[in-house]
XYZ file of N, CA, C and O in Angstrom:
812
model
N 16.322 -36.020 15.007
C 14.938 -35.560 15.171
C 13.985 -36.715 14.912
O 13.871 -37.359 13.870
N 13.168 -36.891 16.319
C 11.994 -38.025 15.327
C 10.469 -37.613 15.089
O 10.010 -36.673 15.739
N 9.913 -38.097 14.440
C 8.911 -37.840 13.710
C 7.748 -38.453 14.647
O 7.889 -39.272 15.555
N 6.706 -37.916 14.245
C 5.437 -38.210 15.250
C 5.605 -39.943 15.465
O 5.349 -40.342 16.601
N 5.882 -40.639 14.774
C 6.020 -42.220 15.302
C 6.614 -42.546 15.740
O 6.663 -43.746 16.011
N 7.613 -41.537 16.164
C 9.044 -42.323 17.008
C 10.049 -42.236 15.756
O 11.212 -42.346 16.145
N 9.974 -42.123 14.811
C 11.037 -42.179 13.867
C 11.876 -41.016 13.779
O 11.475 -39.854 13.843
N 13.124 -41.413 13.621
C 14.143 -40.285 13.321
C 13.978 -39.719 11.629
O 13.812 -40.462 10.662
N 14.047 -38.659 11.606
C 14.448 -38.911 10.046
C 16.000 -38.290 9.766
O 16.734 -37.902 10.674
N 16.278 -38.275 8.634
C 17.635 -37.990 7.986
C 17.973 -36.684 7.066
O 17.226 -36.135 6.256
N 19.011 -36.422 7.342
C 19.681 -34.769 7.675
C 19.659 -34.604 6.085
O 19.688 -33.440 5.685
N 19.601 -35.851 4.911
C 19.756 -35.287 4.011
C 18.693 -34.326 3.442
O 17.810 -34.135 4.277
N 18.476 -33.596 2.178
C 17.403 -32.680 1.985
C 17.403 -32.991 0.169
O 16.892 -32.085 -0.491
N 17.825 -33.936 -0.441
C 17.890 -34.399 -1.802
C 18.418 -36.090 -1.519
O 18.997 -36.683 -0.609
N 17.760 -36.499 -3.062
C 19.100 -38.267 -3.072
C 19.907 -37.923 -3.065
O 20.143 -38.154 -1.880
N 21.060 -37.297 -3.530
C 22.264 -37.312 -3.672
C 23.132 -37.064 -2.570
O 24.354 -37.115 -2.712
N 22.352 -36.685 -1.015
C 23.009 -35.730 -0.400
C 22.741 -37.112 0.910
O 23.438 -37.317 1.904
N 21.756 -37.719 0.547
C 21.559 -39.338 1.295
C 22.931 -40.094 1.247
O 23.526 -40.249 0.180
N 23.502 -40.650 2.677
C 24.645 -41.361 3.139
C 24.297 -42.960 2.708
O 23.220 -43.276 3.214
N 24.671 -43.649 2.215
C 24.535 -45.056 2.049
C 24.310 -45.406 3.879
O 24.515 -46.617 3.969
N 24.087 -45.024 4.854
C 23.369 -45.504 6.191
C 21.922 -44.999 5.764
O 20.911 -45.628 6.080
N 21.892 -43.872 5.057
C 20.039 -43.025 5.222
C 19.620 -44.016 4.316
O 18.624 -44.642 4.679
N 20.240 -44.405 2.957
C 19.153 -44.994 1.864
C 19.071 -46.183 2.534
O 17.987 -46.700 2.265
N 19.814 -46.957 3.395
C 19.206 -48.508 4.530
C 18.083 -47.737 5.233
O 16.929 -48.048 4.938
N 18.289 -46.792 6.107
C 17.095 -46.563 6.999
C 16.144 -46.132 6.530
O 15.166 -46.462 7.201
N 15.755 -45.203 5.219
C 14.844 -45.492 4.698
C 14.191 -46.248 4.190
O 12.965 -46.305 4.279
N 15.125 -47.187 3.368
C 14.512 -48.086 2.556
C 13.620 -48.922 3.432
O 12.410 -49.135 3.348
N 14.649 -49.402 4.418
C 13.518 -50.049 5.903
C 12.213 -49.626 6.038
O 11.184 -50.261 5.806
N 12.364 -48.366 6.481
C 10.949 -48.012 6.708
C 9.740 -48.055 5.822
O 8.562 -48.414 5.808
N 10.628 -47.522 5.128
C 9.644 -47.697 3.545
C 8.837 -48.688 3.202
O 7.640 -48.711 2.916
N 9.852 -49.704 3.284
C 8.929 -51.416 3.099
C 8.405 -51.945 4.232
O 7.782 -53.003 4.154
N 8.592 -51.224 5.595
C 7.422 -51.799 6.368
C 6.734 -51.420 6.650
O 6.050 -51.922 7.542
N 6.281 -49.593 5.739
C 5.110 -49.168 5.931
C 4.133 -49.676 4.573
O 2.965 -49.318 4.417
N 5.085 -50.820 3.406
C 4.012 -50.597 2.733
C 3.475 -51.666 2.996
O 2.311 -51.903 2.672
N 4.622 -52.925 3.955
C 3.792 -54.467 4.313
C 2.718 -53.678 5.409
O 1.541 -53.996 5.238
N 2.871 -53.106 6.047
C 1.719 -52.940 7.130
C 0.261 -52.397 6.521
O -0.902 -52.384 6.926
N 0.811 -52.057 5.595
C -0.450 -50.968 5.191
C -1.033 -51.513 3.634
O -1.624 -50.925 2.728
N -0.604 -52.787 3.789
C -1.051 -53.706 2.162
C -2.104 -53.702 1.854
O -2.811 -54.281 2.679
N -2.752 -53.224 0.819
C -4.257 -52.973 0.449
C -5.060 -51.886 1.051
O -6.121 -51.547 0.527
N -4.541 -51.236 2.286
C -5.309 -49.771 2.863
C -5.300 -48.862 1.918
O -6.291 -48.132 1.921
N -4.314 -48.613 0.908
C -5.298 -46.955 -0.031
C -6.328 -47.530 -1.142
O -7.283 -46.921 -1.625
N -5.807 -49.147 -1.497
C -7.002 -48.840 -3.000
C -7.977 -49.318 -1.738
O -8.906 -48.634 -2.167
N -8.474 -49.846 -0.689
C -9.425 -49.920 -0.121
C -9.864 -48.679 0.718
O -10.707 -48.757 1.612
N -9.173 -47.434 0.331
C -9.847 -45.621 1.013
C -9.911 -45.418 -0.631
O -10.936 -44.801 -0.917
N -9.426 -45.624 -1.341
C -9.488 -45.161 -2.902
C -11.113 -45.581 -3.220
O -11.817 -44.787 -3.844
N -11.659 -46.898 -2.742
C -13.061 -47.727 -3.256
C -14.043 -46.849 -2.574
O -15.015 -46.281 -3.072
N -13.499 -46.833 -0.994
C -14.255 -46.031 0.092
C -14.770 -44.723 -0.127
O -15.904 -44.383 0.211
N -13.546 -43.639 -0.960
C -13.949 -42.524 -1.428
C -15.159 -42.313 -2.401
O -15.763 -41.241 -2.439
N -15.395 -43.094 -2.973
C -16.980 -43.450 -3.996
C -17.655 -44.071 -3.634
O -18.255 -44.841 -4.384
N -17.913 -44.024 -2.096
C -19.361 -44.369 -1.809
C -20.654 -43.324 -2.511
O -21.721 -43.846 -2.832
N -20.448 -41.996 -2.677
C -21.270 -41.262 -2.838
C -21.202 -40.633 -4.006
O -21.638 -39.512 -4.267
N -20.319 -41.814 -5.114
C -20.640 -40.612 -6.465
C -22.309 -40.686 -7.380
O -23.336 -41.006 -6.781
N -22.293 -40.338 -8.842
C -23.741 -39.976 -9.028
C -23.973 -41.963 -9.356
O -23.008 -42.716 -9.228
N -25.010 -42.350 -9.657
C -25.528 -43.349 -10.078
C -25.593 -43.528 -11.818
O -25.605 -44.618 -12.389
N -25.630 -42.226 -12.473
C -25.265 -42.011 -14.040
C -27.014 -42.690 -14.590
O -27.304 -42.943 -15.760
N -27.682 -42.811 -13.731
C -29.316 -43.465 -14.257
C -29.535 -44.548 -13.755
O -30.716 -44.710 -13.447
N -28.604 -45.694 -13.461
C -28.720 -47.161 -13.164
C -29.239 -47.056 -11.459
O -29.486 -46.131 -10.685
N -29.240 -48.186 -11.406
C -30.054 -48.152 -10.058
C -29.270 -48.193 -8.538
O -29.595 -47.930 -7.380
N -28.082 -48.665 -9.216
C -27.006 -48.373 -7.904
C -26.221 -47.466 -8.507
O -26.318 -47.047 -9.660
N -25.070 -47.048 -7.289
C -23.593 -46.237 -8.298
C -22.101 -47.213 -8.466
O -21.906 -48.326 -7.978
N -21.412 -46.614 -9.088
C -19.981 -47.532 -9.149
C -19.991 -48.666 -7.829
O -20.131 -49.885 -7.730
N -19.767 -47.552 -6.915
C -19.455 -48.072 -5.507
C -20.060 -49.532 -5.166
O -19.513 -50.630 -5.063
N -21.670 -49.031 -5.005
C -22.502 -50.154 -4.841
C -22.038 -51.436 -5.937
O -21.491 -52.479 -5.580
N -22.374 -51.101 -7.222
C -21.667 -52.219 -8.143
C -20.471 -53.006 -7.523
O -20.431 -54.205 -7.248
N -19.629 -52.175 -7.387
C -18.386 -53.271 -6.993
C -18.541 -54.078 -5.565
O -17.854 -55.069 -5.317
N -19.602 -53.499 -4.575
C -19.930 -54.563 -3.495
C -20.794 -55.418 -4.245
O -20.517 -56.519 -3.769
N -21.570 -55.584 -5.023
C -22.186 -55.852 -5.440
C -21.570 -57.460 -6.183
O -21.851 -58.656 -6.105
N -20.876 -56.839 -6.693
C -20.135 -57.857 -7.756
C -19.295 -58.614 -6.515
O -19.557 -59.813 -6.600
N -18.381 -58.359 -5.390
C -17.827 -59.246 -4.818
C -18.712 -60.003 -4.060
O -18.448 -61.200 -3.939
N -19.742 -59.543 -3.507
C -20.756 -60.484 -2.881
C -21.412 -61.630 -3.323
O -21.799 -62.639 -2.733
N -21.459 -61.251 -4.529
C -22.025 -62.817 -5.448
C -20.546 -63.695 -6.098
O -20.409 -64.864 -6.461
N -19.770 -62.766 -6.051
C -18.736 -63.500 -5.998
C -18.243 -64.640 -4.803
O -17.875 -65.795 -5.013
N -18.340 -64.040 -3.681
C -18.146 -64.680 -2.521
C -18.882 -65.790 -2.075
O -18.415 -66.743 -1.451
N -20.676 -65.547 -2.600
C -21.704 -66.173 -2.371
C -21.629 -67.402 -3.479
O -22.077 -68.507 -3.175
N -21.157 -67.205 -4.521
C -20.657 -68.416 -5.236
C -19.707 -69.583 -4.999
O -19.737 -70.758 -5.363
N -19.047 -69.032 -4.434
C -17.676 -69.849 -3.777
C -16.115 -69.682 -4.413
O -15.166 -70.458 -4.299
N -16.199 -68.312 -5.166
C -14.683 -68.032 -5.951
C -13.681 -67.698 -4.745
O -13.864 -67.447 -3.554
N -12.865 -67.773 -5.329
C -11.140 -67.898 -3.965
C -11.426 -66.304 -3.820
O -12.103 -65.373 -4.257
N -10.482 -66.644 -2.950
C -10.286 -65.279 -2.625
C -9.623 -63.952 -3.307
O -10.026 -62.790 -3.267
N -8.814 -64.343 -3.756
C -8.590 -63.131 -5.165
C -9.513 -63.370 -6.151
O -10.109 -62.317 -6.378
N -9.893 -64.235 -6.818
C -10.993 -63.514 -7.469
C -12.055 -62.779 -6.835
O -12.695 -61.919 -7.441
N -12.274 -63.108 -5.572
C -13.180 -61.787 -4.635
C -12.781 -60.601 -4.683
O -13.536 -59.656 -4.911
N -11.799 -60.519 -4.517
C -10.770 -58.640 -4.267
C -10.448 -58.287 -6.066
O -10.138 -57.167 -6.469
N -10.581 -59.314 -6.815
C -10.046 -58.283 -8.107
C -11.915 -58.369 -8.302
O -12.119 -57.324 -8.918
N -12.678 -58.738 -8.194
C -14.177 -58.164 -8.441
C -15.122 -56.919 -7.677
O -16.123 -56.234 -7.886
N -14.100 -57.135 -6.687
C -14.554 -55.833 -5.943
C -13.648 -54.915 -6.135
O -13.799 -53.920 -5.426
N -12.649 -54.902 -6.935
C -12.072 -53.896 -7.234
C -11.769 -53.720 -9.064
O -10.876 -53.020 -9.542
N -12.565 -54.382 -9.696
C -12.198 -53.948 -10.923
C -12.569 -52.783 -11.404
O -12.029 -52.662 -12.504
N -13.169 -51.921 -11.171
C -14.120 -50.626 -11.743
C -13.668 -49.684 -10.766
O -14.099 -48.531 -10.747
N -12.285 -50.390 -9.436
C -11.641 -48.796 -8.510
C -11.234 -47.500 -9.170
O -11.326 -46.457 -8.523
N -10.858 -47.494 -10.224
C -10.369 -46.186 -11.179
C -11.587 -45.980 -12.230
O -11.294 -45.368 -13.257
N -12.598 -46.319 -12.116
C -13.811 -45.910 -13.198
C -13.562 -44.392 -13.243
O -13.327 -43.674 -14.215
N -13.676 -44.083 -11.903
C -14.362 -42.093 -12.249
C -12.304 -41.094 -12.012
O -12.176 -39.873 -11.920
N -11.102 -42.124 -11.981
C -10.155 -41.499 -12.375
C -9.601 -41.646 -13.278
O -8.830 -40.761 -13.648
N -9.776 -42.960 -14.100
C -9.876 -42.944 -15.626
C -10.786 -43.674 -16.253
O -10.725 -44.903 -16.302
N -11.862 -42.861 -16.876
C -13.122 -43.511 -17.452
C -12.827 -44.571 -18.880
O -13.526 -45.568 -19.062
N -11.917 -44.256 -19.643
C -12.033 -44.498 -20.384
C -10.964 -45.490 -20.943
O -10.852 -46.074 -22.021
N -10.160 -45.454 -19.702
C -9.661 -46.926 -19.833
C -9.137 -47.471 -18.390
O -7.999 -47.780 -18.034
N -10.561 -47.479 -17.582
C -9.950 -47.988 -16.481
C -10.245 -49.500 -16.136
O -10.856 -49.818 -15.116
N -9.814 -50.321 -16.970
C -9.598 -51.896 -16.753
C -8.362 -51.849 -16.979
O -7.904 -52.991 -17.019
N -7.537 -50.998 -17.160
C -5.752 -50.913 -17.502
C -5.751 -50.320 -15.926
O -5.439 -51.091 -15.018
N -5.982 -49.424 -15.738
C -5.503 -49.210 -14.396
C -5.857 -49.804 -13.001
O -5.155 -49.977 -12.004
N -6.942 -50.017 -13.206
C -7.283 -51.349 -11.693
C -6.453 -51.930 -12.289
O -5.297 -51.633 -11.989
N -6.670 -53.038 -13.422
C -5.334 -54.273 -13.437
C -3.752 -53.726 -12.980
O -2.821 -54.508 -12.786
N -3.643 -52.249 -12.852
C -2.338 -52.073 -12.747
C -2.170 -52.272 -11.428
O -1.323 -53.045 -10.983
N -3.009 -51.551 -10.673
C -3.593 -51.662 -9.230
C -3.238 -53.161 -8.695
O -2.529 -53.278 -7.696
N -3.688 -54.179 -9.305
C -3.629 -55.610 -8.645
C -2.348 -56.402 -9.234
O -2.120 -57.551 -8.858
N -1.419 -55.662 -10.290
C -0.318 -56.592 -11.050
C 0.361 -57.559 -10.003
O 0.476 -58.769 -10.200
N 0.679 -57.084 -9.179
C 1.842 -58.008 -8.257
C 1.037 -58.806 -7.260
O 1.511 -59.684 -6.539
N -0.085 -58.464 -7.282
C -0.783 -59.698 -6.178
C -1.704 -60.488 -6.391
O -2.270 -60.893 -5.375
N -2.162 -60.959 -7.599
C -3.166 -61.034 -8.318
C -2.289 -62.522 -9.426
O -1.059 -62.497 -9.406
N -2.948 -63.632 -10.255
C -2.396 -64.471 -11.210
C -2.677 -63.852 -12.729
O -3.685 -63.245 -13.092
N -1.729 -64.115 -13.356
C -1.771 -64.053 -14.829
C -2.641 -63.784 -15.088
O -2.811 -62.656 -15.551
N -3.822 -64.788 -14.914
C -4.858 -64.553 -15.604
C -5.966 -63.790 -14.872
O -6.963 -63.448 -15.507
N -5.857 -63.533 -13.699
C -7.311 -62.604 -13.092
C -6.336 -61.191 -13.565
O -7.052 -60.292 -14.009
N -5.393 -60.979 -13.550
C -4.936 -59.830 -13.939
C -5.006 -59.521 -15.563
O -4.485 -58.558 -16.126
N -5.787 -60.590 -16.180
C -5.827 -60.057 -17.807
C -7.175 -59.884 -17.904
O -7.664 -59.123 -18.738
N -8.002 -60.695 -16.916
C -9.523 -60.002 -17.174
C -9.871 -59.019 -16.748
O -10.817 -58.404 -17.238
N -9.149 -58.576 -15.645
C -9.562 -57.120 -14.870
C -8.864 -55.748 -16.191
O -9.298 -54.638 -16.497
N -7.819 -56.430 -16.597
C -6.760 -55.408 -17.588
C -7.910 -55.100 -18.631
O -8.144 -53.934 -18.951
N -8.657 -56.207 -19.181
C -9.512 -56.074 -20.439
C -10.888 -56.474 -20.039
O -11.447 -57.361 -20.683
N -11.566 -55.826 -18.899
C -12.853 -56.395 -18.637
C -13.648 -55.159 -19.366
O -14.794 -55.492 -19.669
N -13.318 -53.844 -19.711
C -13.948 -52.747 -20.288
C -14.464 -53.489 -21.838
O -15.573 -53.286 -22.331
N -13.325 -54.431 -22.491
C -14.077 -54.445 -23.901
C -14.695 -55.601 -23.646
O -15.694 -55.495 -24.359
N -14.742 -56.241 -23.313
C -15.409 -57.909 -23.135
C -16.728 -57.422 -22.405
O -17.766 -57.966 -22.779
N -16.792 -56.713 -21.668
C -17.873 -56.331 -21.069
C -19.403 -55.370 -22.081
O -20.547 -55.037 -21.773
N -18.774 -55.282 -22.996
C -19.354 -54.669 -24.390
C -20.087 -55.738 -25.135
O -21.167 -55.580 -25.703
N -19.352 -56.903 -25.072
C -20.666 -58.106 -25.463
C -21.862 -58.300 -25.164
O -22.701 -58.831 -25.892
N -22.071 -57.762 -23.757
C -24.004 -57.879 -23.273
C -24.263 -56.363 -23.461
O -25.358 -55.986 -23.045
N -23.552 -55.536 -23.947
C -24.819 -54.183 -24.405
C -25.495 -54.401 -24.937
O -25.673 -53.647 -25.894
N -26.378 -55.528 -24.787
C -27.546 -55.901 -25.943
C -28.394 -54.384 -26.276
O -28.368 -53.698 -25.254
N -28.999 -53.812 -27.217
C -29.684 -52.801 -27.599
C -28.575 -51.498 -27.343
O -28.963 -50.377 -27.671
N -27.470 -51.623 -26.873
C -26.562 -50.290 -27.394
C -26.391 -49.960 -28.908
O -27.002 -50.568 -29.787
N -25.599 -49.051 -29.115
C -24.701 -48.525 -30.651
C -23.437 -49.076 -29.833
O -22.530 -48.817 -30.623
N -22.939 -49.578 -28.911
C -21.107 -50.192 -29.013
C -21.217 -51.164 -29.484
O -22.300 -51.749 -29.493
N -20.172 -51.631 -30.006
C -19.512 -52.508 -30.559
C -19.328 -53.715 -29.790
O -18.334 -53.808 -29.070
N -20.111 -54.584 -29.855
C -20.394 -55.734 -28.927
C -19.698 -57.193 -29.652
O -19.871 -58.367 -29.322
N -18.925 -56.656 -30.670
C -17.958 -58.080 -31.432
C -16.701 -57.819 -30.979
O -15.857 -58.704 -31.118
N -16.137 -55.891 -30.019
C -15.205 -55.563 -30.257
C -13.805 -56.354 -29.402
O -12.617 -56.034 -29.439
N -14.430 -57.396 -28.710
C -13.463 -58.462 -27.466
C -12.834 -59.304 -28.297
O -11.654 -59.569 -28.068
N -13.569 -59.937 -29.526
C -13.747 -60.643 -30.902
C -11.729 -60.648 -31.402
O -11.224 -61.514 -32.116
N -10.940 -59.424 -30.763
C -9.562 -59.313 -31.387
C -9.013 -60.284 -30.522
O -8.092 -60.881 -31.078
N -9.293 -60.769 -29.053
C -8.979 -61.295 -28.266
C -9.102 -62.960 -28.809
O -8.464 -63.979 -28.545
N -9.784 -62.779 -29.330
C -10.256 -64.889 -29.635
C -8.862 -65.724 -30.096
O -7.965 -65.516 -30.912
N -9.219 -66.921 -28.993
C -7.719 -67.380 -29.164
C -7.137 -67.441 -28.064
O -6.902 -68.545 -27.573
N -6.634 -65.839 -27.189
C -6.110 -65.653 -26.627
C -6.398 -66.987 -25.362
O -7.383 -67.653 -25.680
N -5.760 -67.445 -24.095
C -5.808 -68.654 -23.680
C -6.963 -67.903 -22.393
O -7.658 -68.795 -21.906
N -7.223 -66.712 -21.884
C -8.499 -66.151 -20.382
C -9.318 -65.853 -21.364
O -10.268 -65.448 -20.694
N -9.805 -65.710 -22.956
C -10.881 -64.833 -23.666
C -12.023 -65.925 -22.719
O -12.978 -65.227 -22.379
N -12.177 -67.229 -22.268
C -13.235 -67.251 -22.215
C -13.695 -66.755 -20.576
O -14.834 -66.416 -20.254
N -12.477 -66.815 -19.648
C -12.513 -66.816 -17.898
C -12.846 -65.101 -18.087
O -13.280 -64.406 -17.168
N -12.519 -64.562 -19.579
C -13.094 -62.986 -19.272
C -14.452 -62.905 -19.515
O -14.873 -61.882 -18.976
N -15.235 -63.448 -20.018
C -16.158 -63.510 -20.830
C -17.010 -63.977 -19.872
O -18.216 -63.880 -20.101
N -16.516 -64.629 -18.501
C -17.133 -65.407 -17.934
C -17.526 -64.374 -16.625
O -18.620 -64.287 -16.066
N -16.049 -63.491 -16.273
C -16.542 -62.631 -15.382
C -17.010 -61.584 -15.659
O -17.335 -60.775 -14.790
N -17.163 -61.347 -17.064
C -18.715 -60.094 -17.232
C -19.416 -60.205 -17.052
O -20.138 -59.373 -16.502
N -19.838 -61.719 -17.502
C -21.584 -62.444 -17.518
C -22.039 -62.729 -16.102
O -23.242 -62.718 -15.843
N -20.893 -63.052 -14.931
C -21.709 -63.272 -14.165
C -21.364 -61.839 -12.867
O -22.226 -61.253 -12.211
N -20.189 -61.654 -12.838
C -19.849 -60.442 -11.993
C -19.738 -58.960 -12.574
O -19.295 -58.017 -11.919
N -20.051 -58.904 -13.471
C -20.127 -57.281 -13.786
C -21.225 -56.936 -14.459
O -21.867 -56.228 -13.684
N -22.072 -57.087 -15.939
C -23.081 -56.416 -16.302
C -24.178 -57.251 -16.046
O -25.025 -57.504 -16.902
N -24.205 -57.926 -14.285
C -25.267 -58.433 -14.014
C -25.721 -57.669 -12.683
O -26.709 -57.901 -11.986
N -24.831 -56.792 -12.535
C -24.556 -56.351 -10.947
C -24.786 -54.683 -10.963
O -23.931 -53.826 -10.739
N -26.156 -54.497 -11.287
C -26.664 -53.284 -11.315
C -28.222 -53.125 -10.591
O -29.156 -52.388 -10.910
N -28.132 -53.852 -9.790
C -29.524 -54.276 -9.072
C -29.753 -53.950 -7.714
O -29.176 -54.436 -6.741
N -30.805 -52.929 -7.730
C -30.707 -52.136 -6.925
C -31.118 -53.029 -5.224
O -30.396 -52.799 -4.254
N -32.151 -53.862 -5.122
C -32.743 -54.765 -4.593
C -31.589 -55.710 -3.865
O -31.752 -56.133 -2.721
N -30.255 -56.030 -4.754
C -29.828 -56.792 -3.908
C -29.116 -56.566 -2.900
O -28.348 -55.605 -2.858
N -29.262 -57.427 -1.917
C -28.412 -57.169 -0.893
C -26.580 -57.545 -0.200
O -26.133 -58.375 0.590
N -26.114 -56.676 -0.835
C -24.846 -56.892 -0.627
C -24.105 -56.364 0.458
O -24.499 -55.497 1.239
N -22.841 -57.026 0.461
C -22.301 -57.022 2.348
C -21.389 -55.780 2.370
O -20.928 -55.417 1.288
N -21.131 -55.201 3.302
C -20.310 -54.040 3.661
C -18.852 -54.352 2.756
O -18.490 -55.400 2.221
N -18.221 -53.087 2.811
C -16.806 -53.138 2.559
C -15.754 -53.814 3.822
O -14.739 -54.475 3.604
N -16.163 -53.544 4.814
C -15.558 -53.695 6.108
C -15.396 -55.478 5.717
O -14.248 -55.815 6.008
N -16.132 -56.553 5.208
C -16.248 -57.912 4.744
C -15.424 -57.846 4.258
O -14.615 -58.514 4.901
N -14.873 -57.364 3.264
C -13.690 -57.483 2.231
C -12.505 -57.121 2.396
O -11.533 -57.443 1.712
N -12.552 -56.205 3.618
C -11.136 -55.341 3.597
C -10.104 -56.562 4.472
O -8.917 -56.270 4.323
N -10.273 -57.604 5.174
C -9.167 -58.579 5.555
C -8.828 -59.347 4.361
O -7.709 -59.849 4.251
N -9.895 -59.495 3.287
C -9.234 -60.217 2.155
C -8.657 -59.348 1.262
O -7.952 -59.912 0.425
N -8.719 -58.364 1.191
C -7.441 -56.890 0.572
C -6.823 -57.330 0.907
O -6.238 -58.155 0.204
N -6.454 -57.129 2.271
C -5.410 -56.648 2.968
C -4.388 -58.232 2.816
O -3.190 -58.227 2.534
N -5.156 -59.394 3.063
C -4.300 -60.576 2.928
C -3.546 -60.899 1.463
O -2.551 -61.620 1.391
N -4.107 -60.325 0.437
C -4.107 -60.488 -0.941
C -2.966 -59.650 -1.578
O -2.180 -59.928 -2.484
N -3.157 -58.283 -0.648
C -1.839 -57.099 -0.986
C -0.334 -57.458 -0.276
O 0.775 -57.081 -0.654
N -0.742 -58.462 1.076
C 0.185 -58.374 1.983
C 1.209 -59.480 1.655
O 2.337 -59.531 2.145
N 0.610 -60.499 0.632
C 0.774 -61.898 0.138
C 1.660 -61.125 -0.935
O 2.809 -61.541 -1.082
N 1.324 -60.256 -1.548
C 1.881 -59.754 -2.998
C 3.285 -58.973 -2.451
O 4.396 -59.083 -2.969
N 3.046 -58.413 -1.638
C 4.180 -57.595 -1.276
C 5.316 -58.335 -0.843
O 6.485 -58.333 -1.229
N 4.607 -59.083 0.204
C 5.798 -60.135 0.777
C 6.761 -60.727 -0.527
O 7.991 -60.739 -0.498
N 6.032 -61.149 -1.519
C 6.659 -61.867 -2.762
C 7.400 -60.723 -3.590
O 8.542 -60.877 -4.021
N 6.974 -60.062 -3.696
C 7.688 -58.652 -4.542
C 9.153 -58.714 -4.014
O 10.117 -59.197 -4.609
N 9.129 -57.974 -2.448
C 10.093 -58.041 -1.633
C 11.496 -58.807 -1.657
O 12.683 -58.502 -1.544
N 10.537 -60.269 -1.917
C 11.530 -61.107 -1.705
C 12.132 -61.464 -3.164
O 13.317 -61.797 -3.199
N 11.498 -61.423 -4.202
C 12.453 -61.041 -5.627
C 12.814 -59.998 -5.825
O 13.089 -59.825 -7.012
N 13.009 -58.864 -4.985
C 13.733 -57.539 -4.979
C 14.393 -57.072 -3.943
O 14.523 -55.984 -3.381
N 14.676 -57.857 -3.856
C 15.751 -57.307 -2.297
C 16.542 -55.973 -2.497
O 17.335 -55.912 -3.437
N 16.400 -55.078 -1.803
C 17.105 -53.703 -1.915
C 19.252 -54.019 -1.820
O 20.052 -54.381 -0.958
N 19.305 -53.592 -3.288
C 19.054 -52.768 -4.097
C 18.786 -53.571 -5.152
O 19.518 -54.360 -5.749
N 16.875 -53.079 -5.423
C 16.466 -53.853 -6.522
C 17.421 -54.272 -7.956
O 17.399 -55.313 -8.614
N 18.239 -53.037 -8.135
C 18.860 -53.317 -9.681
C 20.349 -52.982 -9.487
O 20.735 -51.820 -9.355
N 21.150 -54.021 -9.476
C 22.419 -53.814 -9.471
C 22.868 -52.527 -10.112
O 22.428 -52.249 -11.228
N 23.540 -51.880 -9.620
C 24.252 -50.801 -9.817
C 25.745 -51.160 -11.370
O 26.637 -51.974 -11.606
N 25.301 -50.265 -11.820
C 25.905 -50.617 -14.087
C 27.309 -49.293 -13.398
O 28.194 -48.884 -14.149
């Protein structure tokens, strides 16, 4: 039987009941729907919050994170640091309260060491310019030492609690989505190739 793409699928109806031919033909497919499609959901995931509330500030999430990659771009940062700035705050409104753990989880495999530790911990470092809040604006302070405390420190100040301005003019998503897509497709390819199916030898 094949499936609206031309694909056959397989008679099994559980793993266990999968022929060592089905877990090849799946696995195939599997990994070349996720190289084809590298960076398309967290870039419908960003897309889906075009229209949440603004919370008082003058743009909303959404806007912020174009916001933040545009002056990113307009500065002259590479290209992953473009895509982890336009995507650090993608899980704000699915986990509020600690979503610099989950975007960073979002970018682990395509992303370097270190843009993946500022996006992981940009929620507390970003607590240093609440100037006139009640948070805890020493609370990054556990981090000192660490070898990115200052490359984090650096992308609050200039790409995140500067990027609430309603006035500026920042570029579409449609701008960013070939550098997703090159950034996810780069990551995958490499994943792939230190995991060749079957990722974990069989004990």
């Amino acid at each position: 039987m094949d499936t609206i793409e031309g694909q056959r699928t397989v008679k099994a109806t559980s793993f266990r009941e999968a022929t060592a031919e089905d877990w090849e033909y799946v696995t195939k497919l599997g990994r070349e729907a996720i190289q084809k499609n590298a960076g398309r959901p967290v870039i419908d995931l960003l897309r889906s919050q075009k229209d949440v509330p603004n919370h008082g500030w003058q743009i909303n999430n959404y806007e912020h994170s174009l916001q933040c990659a545009t002056r990113a771009l307009r500065n002259g940062e590479t290209e992953e640091y473009i895509v982890c700035c336009l995507l650090h705050d993608v899980t704000q409104d699915l986990n509020p309260y600690n979503h610099d753990k989950s975007a960073a989880d979002l970018l682990r495999y395509h992303v370097s060491d270190e843009n993946h530790w500022i996006i992981a911990n940009h929620q507390v470092f970003q607590l240093s310019f609440r100037d006139h809040s009640r948070f805890d604006r020493t609370a990054c302070e556990r981090h000192r030492g660490h070898p990115h405390f200052e490359a984090a420190l650096r992308f609050c100040e200039h790409y995140d609690m500067n990027c609430f301005d309603g006035s500026y003019e920042a570029l579409p998503i449609e701008a960013f989505e070939p550098m997703v897509h090159r950034l996810y497709e780069k990551g995958v390819q490499g994943f792939h190739a230190r995991h060749p199916y079957p990722p974990i030898a069989a004990r």
